[in-house]
Amino acid sequence: MTTTRTAVRRIRLLVQLVVAVVVLTWVPTIAQAAFSDAARADLSVGTYSIPAPGGVTGTFNCTSTKLSMTVTLTDFGAVDRATGYTVTLTAPNGQVTTNAVPASPRSTTITRASTTVGTYTLRVRANVGTWTGQNLERVLTCP
């Protein structure tokens, strides 16, 4: 009787082992079948042209010799999606001073000296990440 019990136990173990192998073989196949169809999304690509700020508010002062100008900007038009702004002041002799301005508040003071008398050029440009926009440009002349 002991050999019969041992034989029955072995047969049960073999049947359980065969069932386990079959289940483990078919389960991944069933899972793969359930996810075989992928959803498709339409690809939409667009461009964004970064505009110049809409306007600028501030003051400027010159030294008595008209060889240096200081511009104080209190605000300028916000540009949608701008992460910051670049303000440059170019002297009559071509030398440039540049200020990086955060997206908010939009204010700064910039000074540039020159070796010649003439007009200064103020430029304000929006930045969206590493991309740069169009310049808002104002020509300033010392009174």
JSON list of C-alpha atoms in Angstrom, two decimals, residues 11-21:
[
{"chain": "A", "resi": 11, "resn": "ILE", "atom": "CA", "xyz": [1.61, 11.07, -10.38]},
{"chain": "A", "resi": 12, "resn": "ARG", "atom": "CA", "xyz": [-0.09, 14.01, -8.61]},
{"chain": "A", "resi": 13, "resn": "LEU", "atom": "CA", "xyz": [3.23, 15.87, -8.47]},
{"chain": "A", "resi": 14, "resn": "LEU", "atom": "CA", "xyz": [3.86, 15.24, -12.17]},
{"chain": "A", "resi": 15, "resn": "VAL", "atom": "CA", "xyz": [0.33, 16.37, -13.10]},
{"chain": "A", "resi": 16, "resn": "GLN", "atom": "CA", "xyz": [0.74, 19.53, -10.99]},
{"chain": "A", "resi": 17, "resn": "LEU", "atom": "CA", "xyz": [4.10, 20.20, -12.59]},
{"chain": "A", "resi": 18, "resn": "VAL", "atom": "CA", "xyz": [2.67, 19.76, -16.12]},
{"chain": "A", "resi": 19, "resn": "VAL", "atom": "CA", "xyz": [-0.27, 22.07, -15.29]},
{"chain": "A", "resi": 20, "resn": "ALA", "atom": "CA", "xyz": [2.11, 24.70, -13.88]},
{"chain": "A", "resi": 21, "resn": "VAL", "atom": "CA", "xyz": [4.33, 24.58, -16.98]}
]
